Tab-separated table of C-alpha atoms and ligand atoms in Angstrom:
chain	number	residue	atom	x	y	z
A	1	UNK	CA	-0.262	2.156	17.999
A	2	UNK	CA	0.032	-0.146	15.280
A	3	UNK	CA	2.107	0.761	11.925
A	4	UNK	CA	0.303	0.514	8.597
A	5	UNK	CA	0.920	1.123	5.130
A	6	UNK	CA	-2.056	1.460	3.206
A	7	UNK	CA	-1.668	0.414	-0.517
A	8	UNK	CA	-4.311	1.531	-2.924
A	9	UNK	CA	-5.661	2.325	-6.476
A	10	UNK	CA	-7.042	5.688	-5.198
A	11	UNK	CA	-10.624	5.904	-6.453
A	12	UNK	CA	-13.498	7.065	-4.411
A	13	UNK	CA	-13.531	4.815	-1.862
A	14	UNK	CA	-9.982	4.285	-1.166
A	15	UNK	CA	-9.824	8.130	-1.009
A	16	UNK	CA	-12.390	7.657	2.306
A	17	UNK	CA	-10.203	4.874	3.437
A	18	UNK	CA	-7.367	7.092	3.414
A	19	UNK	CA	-8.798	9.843	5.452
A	20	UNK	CA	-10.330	7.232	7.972
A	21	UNK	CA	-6.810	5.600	8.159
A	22	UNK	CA	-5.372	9.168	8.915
A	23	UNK	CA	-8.040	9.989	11.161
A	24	UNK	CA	-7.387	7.070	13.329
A	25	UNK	CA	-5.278	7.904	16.540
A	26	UNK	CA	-4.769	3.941	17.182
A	27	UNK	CA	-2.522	3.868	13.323
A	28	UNK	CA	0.352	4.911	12.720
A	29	UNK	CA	0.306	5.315	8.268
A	30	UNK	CA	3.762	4.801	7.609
A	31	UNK	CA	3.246	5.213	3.885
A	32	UNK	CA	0.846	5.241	1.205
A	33	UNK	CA	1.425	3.524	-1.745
A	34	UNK	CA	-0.460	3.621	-5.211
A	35	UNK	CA	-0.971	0.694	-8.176
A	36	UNK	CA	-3.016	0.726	-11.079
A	37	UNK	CA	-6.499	-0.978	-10.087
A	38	UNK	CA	-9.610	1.457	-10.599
A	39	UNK	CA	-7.356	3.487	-13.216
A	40	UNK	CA	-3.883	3.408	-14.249
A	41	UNK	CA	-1.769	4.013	-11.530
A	42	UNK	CA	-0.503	7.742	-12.443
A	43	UNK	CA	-3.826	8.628	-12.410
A	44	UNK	CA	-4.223	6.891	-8.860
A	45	UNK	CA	-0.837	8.207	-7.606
A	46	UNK	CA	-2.305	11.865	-8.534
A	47	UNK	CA	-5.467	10.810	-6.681
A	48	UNK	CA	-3.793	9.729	-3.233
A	49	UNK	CA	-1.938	13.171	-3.617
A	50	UNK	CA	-4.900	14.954	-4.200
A	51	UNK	CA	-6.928	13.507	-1.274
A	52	UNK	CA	-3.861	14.223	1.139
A	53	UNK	CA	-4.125	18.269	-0.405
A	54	UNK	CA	-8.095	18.067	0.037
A	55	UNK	CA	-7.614	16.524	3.763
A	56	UNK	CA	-4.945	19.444	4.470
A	57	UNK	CA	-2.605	17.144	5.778
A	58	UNK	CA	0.146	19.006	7.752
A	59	UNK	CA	2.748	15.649	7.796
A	60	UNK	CA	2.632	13.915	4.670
A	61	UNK	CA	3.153	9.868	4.998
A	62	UNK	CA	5.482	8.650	2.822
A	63	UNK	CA	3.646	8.270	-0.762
A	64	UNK	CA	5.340	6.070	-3.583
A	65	UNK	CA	4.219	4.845	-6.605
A	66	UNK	CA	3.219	1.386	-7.839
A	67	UNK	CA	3.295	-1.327	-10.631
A	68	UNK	CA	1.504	-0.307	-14.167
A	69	UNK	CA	0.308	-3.859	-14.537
A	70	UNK	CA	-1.025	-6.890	-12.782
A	71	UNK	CA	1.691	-9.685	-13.033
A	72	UNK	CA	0.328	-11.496	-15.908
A	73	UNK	CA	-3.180	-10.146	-17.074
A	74	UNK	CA	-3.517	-7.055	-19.015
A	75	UNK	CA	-5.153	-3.875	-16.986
A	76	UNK	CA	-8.467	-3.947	-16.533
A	77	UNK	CA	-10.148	-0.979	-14.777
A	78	UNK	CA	-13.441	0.560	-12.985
A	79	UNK	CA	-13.297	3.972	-14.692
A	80	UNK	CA	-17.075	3.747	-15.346
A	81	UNK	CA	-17.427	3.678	-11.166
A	82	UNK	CA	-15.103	5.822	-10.548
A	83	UNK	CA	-15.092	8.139	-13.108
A	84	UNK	CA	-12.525	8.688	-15.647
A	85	UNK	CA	-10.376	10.356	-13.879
A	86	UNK	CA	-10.847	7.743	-10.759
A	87	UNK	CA	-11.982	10.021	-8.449
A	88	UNK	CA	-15.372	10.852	-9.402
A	89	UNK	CA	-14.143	13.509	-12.090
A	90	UNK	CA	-13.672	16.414	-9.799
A	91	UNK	CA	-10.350	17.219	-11.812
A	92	UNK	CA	-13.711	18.373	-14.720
A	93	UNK	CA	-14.912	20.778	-11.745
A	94	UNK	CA	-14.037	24.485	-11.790
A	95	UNK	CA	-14.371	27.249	-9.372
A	96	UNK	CA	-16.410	30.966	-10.114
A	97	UNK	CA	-13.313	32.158	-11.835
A	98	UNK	CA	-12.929	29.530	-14.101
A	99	UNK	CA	-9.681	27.619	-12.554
A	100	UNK	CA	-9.623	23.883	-11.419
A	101	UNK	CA	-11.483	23.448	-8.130
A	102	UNK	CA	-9.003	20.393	-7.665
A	103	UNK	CA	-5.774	21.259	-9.314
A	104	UNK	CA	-3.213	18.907	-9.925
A	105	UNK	CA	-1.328	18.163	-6.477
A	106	UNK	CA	2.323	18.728	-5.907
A	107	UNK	CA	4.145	15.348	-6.729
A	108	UNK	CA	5.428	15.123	-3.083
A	109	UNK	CA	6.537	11.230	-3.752
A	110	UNK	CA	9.598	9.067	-2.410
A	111	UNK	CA	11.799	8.175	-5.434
A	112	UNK	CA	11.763	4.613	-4.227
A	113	UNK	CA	9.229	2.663	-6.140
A	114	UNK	CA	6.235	1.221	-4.072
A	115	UNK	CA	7.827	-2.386	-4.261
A	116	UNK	CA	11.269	-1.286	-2.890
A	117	UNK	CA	9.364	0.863	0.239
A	118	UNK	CA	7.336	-1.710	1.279
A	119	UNK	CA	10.199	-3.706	1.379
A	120	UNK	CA	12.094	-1.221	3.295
A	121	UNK	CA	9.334	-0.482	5.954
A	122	UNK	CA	9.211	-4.638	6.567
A	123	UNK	CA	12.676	-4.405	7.253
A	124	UNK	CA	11.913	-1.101	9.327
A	125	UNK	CA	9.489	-2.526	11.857
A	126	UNK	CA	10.036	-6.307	11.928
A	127	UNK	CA	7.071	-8.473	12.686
A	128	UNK	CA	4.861	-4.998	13.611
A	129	UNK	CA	4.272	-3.477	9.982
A	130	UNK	CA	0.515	-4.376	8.859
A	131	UNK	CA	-0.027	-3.920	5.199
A	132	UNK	CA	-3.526	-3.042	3.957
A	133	UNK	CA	-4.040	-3.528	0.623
A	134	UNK	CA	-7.168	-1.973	-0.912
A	135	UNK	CA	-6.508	-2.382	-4.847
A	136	UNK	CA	-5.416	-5.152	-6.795
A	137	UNK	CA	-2.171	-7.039	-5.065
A	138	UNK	CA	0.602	-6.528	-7.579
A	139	UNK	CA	2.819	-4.345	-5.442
A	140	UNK	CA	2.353	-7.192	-2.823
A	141	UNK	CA	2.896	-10.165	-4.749
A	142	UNK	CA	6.288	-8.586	-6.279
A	143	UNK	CA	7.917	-7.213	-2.704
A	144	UNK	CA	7.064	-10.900	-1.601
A	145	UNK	CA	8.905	-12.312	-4.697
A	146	UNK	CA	11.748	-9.831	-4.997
A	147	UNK	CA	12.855	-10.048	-1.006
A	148	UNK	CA	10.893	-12.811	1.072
A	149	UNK	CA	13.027	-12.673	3.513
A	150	UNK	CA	12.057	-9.272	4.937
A	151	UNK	CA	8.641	-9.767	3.689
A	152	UNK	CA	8.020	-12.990	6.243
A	153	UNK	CA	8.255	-10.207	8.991
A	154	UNK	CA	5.141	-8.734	7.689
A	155	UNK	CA	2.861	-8.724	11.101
A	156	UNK	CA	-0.423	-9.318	8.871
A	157	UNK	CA	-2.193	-8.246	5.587
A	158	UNK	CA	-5.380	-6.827	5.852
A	159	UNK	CA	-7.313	-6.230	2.481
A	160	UNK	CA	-10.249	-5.330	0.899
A	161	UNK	CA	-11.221	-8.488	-1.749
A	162	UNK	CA	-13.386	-11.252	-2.766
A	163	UNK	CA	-16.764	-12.075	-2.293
A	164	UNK	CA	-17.692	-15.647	-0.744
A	165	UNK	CA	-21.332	-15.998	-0.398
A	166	UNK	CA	-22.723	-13.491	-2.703
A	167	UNK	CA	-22.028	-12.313	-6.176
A	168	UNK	CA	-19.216	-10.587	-7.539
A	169	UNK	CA	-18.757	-7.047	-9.102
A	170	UNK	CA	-17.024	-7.224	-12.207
A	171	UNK	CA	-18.192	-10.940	-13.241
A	172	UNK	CA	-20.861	-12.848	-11.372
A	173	UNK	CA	-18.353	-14.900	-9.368
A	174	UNK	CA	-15.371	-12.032	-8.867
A	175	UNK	CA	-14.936	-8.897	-7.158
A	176	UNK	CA	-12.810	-5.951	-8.384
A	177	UNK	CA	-9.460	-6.401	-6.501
A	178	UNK	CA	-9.164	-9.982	-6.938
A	179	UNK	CA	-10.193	-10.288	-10.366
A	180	UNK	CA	-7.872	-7.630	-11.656
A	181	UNK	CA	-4.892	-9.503	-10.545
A	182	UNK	CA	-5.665	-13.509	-9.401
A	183	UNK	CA	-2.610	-14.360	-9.629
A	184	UNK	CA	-0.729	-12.134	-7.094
A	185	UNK	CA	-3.635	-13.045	-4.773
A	186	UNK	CA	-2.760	-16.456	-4.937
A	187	UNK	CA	1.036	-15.816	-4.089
A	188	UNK	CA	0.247	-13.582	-1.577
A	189	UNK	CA	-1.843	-16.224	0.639
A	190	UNK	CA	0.604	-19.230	-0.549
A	191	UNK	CA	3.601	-16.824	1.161
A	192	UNK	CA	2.432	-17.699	4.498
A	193	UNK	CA	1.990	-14.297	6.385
A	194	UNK	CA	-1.492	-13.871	7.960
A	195	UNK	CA	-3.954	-12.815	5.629
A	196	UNK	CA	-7.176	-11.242	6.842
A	197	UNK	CA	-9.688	-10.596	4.055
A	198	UNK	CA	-12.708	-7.744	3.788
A	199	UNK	CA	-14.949	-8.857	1.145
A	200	UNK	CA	-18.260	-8.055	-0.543
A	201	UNK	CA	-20.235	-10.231	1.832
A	202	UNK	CA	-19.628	-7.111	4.276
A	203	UNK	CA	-18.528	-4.035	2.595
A	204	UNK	CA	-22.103	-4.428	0.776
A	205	UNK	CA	-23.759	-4.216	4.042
A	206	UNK	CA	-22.481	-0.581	4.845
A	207	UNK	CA	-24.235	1.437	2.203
A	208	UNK	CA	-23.741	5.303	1.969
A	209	UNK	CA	-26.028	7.096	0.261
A	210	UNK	CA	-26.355	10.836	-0.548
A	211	UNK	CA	-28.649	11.838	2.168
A	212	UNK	CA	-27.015	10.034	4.793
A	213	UNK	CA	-23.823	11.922	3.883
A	214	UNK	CA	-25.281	15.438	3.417
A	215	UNK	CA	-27.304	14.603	7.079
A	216	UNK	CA	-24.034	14.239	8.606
A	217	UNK	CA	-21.759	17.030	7.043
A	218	UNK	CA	-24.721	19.817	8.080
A	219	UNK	CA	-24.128	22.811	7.765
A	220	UNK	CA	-20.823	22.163	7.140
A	221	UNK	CA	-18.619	23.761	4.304
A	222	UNK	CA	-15.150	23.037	4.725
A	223	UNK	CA	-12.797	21.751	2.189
A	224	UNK	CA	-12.808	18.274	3.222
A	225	UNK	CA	-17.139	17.967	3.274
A	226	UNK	CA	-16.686	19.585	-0.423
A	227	UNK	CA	-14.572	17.165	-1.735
A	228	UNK	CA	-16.807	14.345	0.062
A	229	UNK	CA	-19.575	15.088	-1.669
A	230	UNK	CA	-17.870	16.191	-4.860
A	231	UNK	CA	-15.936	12.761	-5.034
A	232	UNK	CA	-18.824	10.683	-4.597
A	233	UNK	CA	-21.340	12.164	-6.847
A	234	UNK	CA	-20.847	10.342	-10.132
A	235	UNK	CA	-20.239	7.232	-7.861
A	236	UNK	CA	-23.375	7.675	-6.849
A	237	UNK	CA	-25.331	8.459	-9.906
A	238	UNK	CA	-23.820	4.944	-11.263
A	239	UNK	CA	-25.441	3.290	-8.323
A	240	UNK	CA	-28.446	4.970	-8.283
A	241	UNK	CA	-28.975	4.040	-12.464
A	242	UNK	CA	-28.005	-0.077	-11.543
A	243	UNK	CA	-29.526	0.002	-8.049
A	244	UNK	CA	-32.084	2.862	-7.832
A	245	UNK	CA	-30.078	4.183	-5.040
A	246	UNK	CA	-28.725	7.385	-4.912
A	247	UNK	CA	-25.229	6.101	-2.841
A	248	UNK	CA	-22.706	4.378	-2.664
A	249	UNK	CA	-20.267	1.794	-0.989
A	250	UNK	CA	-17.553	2.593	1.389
A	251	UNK	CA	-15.299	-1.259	0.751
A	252	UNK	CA	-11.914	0.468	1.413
A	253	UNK	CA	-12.873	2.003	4.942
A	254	UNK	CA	-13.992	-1.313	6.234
A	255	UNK	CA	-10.366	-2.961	6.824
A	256	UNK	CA	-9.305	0.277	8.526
A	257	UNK	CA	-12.465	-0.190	10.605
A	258	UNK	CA	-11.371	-3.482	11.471
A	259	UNK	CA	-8.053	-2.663	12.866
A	260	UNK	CA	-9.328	-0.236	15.124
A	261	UNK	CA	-12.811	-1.172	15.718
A	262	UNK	CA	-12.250	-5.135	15.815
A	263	UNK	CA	-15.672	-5.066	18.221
A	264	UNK	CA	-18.064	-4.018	15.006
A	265	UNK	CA	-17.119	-6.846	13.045
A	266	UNK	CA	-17.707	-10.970	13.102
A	267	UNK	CA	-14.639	-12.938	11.280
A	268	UNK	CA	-13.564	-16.663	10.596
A	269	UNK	CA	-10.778	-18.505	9.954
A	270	UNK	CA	-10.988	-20.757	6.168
A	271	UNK	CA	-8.390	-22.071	3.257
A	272	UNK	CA	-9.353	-19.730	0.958
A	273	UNK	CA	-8.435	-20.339	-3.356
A	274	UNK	CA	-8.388	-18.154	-6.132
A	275	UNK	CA	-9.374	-19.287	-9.435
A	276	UNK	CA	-6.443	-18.137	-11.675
A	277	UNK	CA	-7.332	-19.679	-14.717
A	278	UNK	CA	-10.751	-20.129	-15.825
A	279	UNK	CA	-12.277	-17.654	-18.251
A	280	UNK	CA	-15.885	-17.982	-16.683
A	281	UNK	CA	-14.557	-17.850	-12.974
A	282	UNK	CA	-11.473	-16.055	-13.016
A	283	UNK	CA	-11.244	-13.990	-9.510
A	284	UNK	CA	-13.296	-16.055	-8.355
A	285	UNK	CA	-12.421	-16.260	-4.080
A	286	UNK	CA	-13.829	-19.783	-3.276
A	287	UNK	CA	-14.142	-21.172	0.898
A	288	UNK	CA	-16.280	-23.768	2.957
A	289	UNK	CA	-17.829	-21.142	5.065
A	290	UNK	CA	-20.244	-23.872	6.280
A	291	UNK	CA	-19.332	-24.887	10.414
A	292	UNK	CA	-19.054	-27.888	11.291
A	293	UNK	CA	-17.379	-29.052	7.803
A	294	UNK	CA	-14.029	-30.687	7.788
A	295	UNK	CA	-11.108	-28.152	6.583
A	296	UNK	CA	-7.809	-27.931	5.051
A	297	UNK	CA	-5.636	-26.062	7.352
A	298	UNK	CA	-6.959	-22.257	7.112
A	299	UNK	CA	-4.888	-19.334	5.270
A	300	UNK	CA	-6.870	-16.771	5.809
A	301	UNK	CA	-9.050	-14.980	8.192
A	302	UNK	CA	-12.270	-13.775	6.502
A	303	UNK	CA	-14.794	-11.591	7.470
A	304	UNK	CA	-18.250	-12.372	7.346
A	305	UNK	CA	-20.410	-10.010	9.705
A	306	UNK	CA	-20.081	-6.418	9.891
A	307	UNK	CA	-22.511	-4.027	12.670
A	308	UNK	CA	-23.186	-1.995	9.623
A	309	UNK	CA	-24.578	1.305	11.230
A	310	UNK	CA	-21.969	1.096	14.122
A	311	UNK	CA	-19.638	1.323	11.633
A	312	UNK	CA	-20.917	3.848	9.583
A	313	UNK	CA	-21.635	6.260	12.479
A	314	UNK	CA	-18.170	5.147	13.798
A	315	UNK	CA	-16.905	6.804	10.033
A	316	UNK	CA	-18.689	9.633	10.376
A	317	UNK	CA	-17.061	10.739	13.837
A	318	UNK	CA	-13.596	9.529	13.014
A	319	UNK	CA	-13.766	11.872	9.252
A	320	UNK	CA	-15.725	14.962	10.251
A	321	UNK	CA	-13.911	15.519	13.434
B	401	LIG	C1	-13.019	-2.656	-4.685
B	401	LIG	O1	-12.849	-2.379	-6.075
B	401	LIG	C2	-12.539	-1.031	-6.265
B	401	LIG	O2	-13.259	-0.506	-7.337
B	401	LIG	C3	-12.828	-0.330	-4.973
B	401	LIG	O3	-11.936	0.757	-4.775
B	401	LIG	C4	-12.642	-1.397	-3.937
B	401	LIG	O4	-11.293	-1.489	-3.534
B	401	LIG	C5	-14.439	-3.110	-4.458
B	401	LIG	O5	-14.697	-4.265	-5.189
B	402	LIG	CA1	-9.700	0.259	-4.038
């Protein structure tokens, strides 16, 4: 069993990575923190509580909330792919009589701020906690500033971020997670735990679209396969307008996938750089992918082959159990 915290900017798809991650016998989810990434991070805190409510969770993890801003850049969010309300705006969605299908969740949060408990848990479970970041890194980056010392017994960091040999998603050259806070990315692989990333290269290789999803919920009319399709529907309709799909990607699930599935996906080791700087490139996750090319000593593991439709299928089972 290995113990996680999962740290996210709860928009659509880190709202399937959660329920994966807590459908996943081989994790233990310590905690679940929130930071502002896809929308501010009250809005994302109310998110992670409201996918816990949907899911019908019995034993809550430990939920605390996370930094308001990146550590240098201002905010920059994905409201118009997540919907303004960051989870597909199901909070807009009413019932027959009128009330909120998805009312606001109780605030069942730790006082501790999401900094101070991932600090804590490192000291909890020495060398054994894995961290999986699926937002931007700022809650990272500042537990590794503000106590390094318990941080260096971080067992690894698996996140969602970059793209290597394909385009970006907010600029041509950056994805989402990286680009909304470079510079924590850079501290976090200059701190020297491992670092395994999940980027675009693969989570753009898992596609779910609407049919696929209504194929596999059925007949089917629970709470959870109501919220599935209710929180990816405008997600969706943005993707099918820039893509002429009707669907949409799952990135968040895929570094869950890869703790527990490590068969279904193809990874390599590379020195990986952010560009912090540049106004053109900024986000920018830059490696020699090519074999056979001399190195610099690698900091990071990267992924770079996914079995798509194992996967997928593998999601399927694992949510609507
Ligand atoms: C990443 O950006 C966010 O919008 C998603 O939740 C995912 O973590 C994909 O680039
Ligand atoms: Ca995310």
């Amino acid at each position: 069993m290995q113990h996680i915290l999962l740290d996210t900017d709860t928009g659509v798809d880190d709202a399937l990575a959660i329920i994966l991650a807590l459908n996943s016998p081989e994790l233990k989810v310590e905690a679940i923190t929130s930071v502002s990434g896809n929308v501010h991070v009250d809005l994302c805190t109310r998110n992670l509580l409201m996918t816990l409510e949907a899911l019908g969770v019995k034993e809550y993890p430990i939920c605390a909330k996370g930094e308001a801003h990146p550590l240098i850049k201002p905010l920059v969010t994905a409201a118009h792919v997540h919907g303004s309300d960051g989870l597909g705006d199901v909070t807009r969605l009413l019932t027959s009589t009128g009330a909120r299908r998805y009312p606001d969740p109780e605030p069942r949060l730790t006082a501790m701020s999401a900094v101070d408990l991932i600090i804590d848990l490192a000291g909890q479970y020495p060398d054994e906690l894995v961290l999986v970041p699926v937002g931007p890194l700022t809650n990272i980056a500042k537990a590794m500033i503000k106590d390094p010392t318990r941080m260096r017994r971080i067992r690894e960091i698996v996140l969602m971020g970059g793209a290597f040999e394909t385009y970006g998603n907010v600029t041509t050259t950056a994805e989402f997670n990286i680009f909304v806070d470079p510079q924590a990315v850079q501290l976090v692989l200059d701190f020297g735990v491992p670092v395994t990333m999940v980027p675009l290269d693969v989570t753009h290789q898992v596609v779910l679209t609407g049919k696929r999803l209504q194929s596999e919920i059925g007949q089917r009319n629970d709470r959870l396969s109501q919220f599935l399709r209710d929180v990816t529907h405008t997600t969706m309709e943005f993707h099918q307008d820039r893509e002429g799909v009707y669907g949409t990607y799952i990135h968040d699930a895929l570094p869950i996938g890869l703790l527990t599935q490590p068969d279904f996906f193809e990874t390599v080791e590379a020195f990986v750089q952010v560009e912090t700087s540049s106004d053109l490139t900024q986000g920018m996750t830059i490696a020699d992918l090519r074999p056979g090319r001399p190195h610099l000593k690698p900091n990071a593991r990267i992924c770079v082959g996914v079995n798509a439709e194992g996967f997928l299928q593998h999601f399927f089972n694992r949510i609507l159990q």
